[in-house]
Amino acid sequence: MFSTQTYADRRERLKAQFKSGLLLFLGNDESPMNYADNAYPFRQDSTFLYFFGVDHPGYSAVIDLDHGRTVIFGDDLTIDDIVWTGVLPTVAELAAQVGVTETAPAGSLAVYLQKAKDREIRYLAPYRPEHRLKLLRFLGLSLDEQDAKASVDFTRAVIEMRVIKEAQEVAEIEKAVDVTVDMHLAAMRMARAGARESVIAAKITEVAMAPGGNLGYPAIATVHGETLHNHGHENTLQNGQMFLVDAGAETAMHYTGDLTSTCPVSGTFTPRQREIYQIVLKAHLTAIAHLKPGVPFKQIHLLACRTIAEGLKALGLMKGNLDAAVEEGAHAMFFPCGLGHMMGLDVHDMENLGEVWVGYEGQSKSTLFGLKSLRLARPLKPGFVLTVEPGIYFIPELIDRWKAEGKFLDYIDYERLETYRDFGGIRIEENVLITETGCRILGKKRPLTIEEVEAVCKGL
Amino acid sequence: MFSTQTYADRRERLKAQFKSGLLLFLGNDESPMNYADNAYPFRQDSTFLYFFGVDHPGYSAVIDLDHGRTVIFGDDLTIDDIVWTGVLPTVAELAAQVGVTETAPAGSLAVYLQKAKDREIRYLAPYRPEHRLKLLRFLGLSLDEQDAKASVDFTRAVIEMRVIKEAQEVAEIEKAVDVTVDMHLAAMRMARAGARESVIAAKITEVAMAPGGNLGYPAIATVHGETLHNHGHENTLQNGQMFLVDAGAETAMHYTGDLTSTCPVSGTFTPRQREIYQIVLKAHLTAIAHLKPGVPFKQIHLLACRTIAEGLKALGLMKGNLDAAVEEGAHAMFFPCGLGHMMGLDVHDMENLGEVWVGYEGQSKSTLFGLKSLRLARPLKPGFVLTVEPGIYFIPELIDRWKAEGKFLDYIDYERLETYRDFGGIRIEENVLITETGCRILGKKRPLTIEEVEAVCKGL
């Protein structure tokens, strides 16, 4: 937990942006797995953590601007609870740690909101089913109107604060990235022929959990890196394959790292793997070299697309006018996703608050295949923390689909592409902080070049 | 997945118990962590798995008795999905694997149920918030009436089938127990002074995940075993402490193991730890020796309570008439929970369907502290799989509370008890199958006696 003053200051800055009404913060509840009392590891709502710091289920809070009150709602334990869970701080003690002096039982939130029903009650869009139940119960909002009535002002105010990371937040993210590097090093050392993906995924999880954290998101550890979010771990590694890991640690404070590494199962890249890897690496380094305040991230994304297209043209996989190819989205055959996204308390930071605000400041998003998956487009500012993660993927289903449709025949050599259809995918990802003059890569050094990757794979 | 016939047979047996109306099965959705697309590892509803086998989110099913139809509702992937998740079997393919020939898009379930609104639609009690949203949307049931209107007949029919484990289910549970034994052996070998609980909990998780499974429930790995469900892992082990692990593997088929072991951090039990451990072990072995068809588990529980009370009397911690002490619940100072519970697809099997039916066959449950936490009381039958897990706990808050209240002064020597207040807790747990003549302990041999535990701790 950060200092009491940190949370008090954040709330003051938020309050200063509103004149009247209430700001409602719904914390998260336990998420049941197969029955109510068998819950997944608790994950607090990130905005609740940011402003109120309380990392326990069943909490809510209200900032009442009309009456100058800030109230945390939660329930203390009974002796029956204590037998099962041990002693925990009281609601009042937890509130005091974040500078809130007024607390009330969880059940009284409904009463508080009922009394305020003629005033403006601002809330953030729900993303968990329990939030929907609460908005229905507490505010009488039907399921169909809950999204539309979420407060845009409140949402944007939260985003514009959280998007600029404090130095103490950056330090916490770097802790997460450091653990994440260890997860990847462990995975690369295990990625030998005969190893099972599930065994490596288990090790990755262990490394994330050992310091008291967890995974920030489900780990990808697969020989089928061409599937962007492949969470299956049922394969056994074979020589000739590439092994892709996309996994990140979340610290006990819930800041996260997000790295991707790709290595050859045999320990040595084949000539063809080297060629593709070098293109991805060049796109990665080119993107990072151009990151600085004021530059729209969309421009960096397109620069990476262009770099990838150039590399693929040199290999005979793409052809023709590359400016036109990238503009029309032909490169998305190989790079169908975005170059990166914000990162912080969430691995896709604040995705629940809406990409249109977090990544686009309300500007409309392209509907073009590929570009529509770009989560971040807006001009960069000092204090942004984001990922850079170009990749080249050979997706058999997409190849078949586009080939059958005769799509982009001017830009894609489908005959040559067929010889790559079992290649898999390569992605390289690092986490960066935008500084006053450019950017800084976060966390300790991780293997990036072919030589560095091979050295780790070979246990050098 | 079991054979197609397995699922077809189970449904036939269920259908045979109803004459008309619909049976509605709500599968589980993804559970969001901090935003909609960052989900916990998917866990399908166990009853859905039992009758329909489909282990993917977003599915539902209906058995329509009036029209002789069985329909699985789910959505096939689009090409956009495939880019992110890879190719998956179609809904029709998944349905065929479990012997269902009729499928429909997920969205059409609402229409199906709307058309059936004048017939009886039976459903099971909701335990996840998304179930509540669906019952509201699909059946127009308010949040307040959903529990009361769940079908008792349907619930009981499901319970009485699932409660008797098929041989193939027992084999799957034994696989889970075998992995669980490995988790405990790994933990006991690491439980040395200076080790951090989080590091051991991470290793336990790794061992569970490596074969492609997961934890069946949040792992307990603590020097504060007196807290029954202690999920914090923030301590560092010290000599003189006991280290308690309660953790179980869930296989890829979602059957689970559930073992508890307690070992001395120093590798050698102190005389006092030996004494308490021996009492718990005697209660454990006595209980197991008495398990057989026809005996109510409540009787076995009380036998274990009595054994514990006798042992504590010999140590001077309890005193007086032990028959009366156990009847009045004085032993619950040391053993405030139940001796065991059903186990299968859920670690507390079918807890979501209601303990009153699963464990009590509708008989009322005691409200006495201690006995009210007994999850299983009914007469045993061949095919039941359950845990046996006696323990002795020294809970400082409970000692203070009862002492201040002057409770059970005839049965508890509070003066002597004070000298144990920092002792912690010891629990021993194994998993058993009720057979025709008695019971069989499931899974491979795990260290149980003091000599066996010390040998593992010392790396012998």
CSV table of N, CA, C and O in Angstrom, one decimal, chain B residues 9-11 13-14 17 50-51 156-165 169:
chain,number,residue,atom,x,y,z
B,9,ASP,N,-26.2,-41.9,-20.9
B,9,ASP,CA,-26.8,-42.7,-19.8
B,9,ASP,C,-27.2,-41.9,-18.6
B,9,ASP,O,-28.3,-42.0,-18.1
B,10,ARG,N,-26.3,-41.0,-18.3
B,10,ARG,CA,-26.6,-40.1,-17.1
B,10,ARG,C,-27.9,-39.3,-17.4
B,10,ARG,O,-28.8,-39.2,-16.5
B,11,ARG,N,-28.0,-38.8,-18.6
B,11,ARG,CA,-29.2,-38.0,-18.9
B,11,ARG,C,-30.4,-38.8,-18.9
B,11,ARG,O,-31.5,-38.4,-18.5
B,13,ARG,N,-31.0,-41.5,-17.2
B,13,ARG,CA,-31.4,-41.8,-15.8
B,13,ARG,C,-32.0,-40.6,-15.1
B,13,ARG,O,-33.0,-40.7,-14.3
B,14,LEU,N,-31.5,-39.4,-15.5
B,14,LEU,CA,-32.1,-38.2,-14.9
B,14,LEU,C,-33.6,-38.0,-15.4
B,14,LEU,O,-34.5,-37.7,-14.7
B,17,GLN,N,-36.7,-39.6,-14.1
B,17,GLN,CA,-37.3,-39.2,-12.8
B,17,GLN,C,-38.3,-38.1,-13.0
B,17,GLN,O,-38.8,-37.6,-12.0
B,50,TYR,N,-21.1,-32.8,-15.7
B,50,TYR,CA,-21.5,-34.2,-15.4
B,50,TYR,C,-22.5,-34.7,-16.4
B,50,TYR,O,-22.4,-35.8,-16.9
B,51,PHE,N,-23.4,-33.8,-16.9
B,51,PHE,CA,-24.5,-34.3,-17.8
B,51,PHE,C,-24.1,-34.0,-19.3
B,51,PHE,O,-24.7,-34.6,-20.2
B,156,ARG,N,-32.5,-32.6,-6.0
B,156,ARG,CA,-32.3,-33.9,-5.3
B,156,ARG,C,-31.9,-35.0,-6.3
B,156,ARG,O,-31.1,-35.8,-6.0
B,157,ALA,N,-32.5,-34.9,-7.5
B,157,ALA,CA,-32.2,-36.0,-8.5
B,157,ALA,C,-30.8,-35.9,-8.9
B,157,ALA,O,-30.1,-36.9,-9.0
B,158,VAL,N,-30.3,-34.7,-9.1
B,158,VAL,CA,-28.9,-34.5,-9.5
B,158,VAL,C,-28.0,-35.0,-8.4
B,158,VAL,O,-27.0,-35.7,-8.6
B,159,ILE,N,-28.3,-34.6,-7.2
B,159,ILE,CA,-27.4,-34.9,-6.0
B,159,ILE,C,-27.4,-36.5,-5.9
B,159,ILE,O,-26.3,-37.0,-5.7
B,160,GLU,N,-28.5,-37.1,-5.9
B,160,GLU,CA,-28.5,-38.6,-5.7
B,160,GLU,C,-27.8,-39.4,-6.8
B,160,GLU,O,-27.3,-40.5,-6.5
B,161,MET,N,-27.7,-38.8,-8.0
B,161,MET,CA,-26.8,-39.4,-9.0
B,161,MET,C,-25.4,-39.1,-8.7
B,161,MET,O,-24.5,-40.0,-8.7
B,162,ARG,N,-25.0,-37.8,-8.6
B,162,ARG,CA,-23.6,-37.4,-8.5
B,162,ARG,C,-23.0,-38.0,-7.2
B,162,ARG,O,-21.7,-38.1,-7.1
B,163,VAL,N,-23.8,-38.2,-6.2
B,163,VAL,CA,-23.2,-38.6,-4.9
B,163,VAL,C,-22.6,-40.0,-4.9
B,163,VAL,O,-21.7,-40.3,-4.1
B,164,ILE,N,-23.1,-40.9,-5.8
B,164,ILE,CA,-22.5,-42.2,-6.0
B,164,ILE,C,-21.6,-42.1,-7.1
B,164,ILE,O,-21.9,-42.0,-8.3
B,165,LYS,N,-20.3,-42.3,-6.9
B,165,LYS,CA,-19.3,-42.1,-7.9
B,165,LYS,C,-19.1,-43.4,-8.7
B,165,LYS,O,-19.0,-44.5,-8.2
B,169,GLU,N,-15.1,-42.4,-12.3
B,169,GLU,CA,-14.9,-41.2,-11.6
B,169,GLU,C,-14.0,-41.4,-10.4
B,169,GLU,O,-13.1,-40.5,-10.1
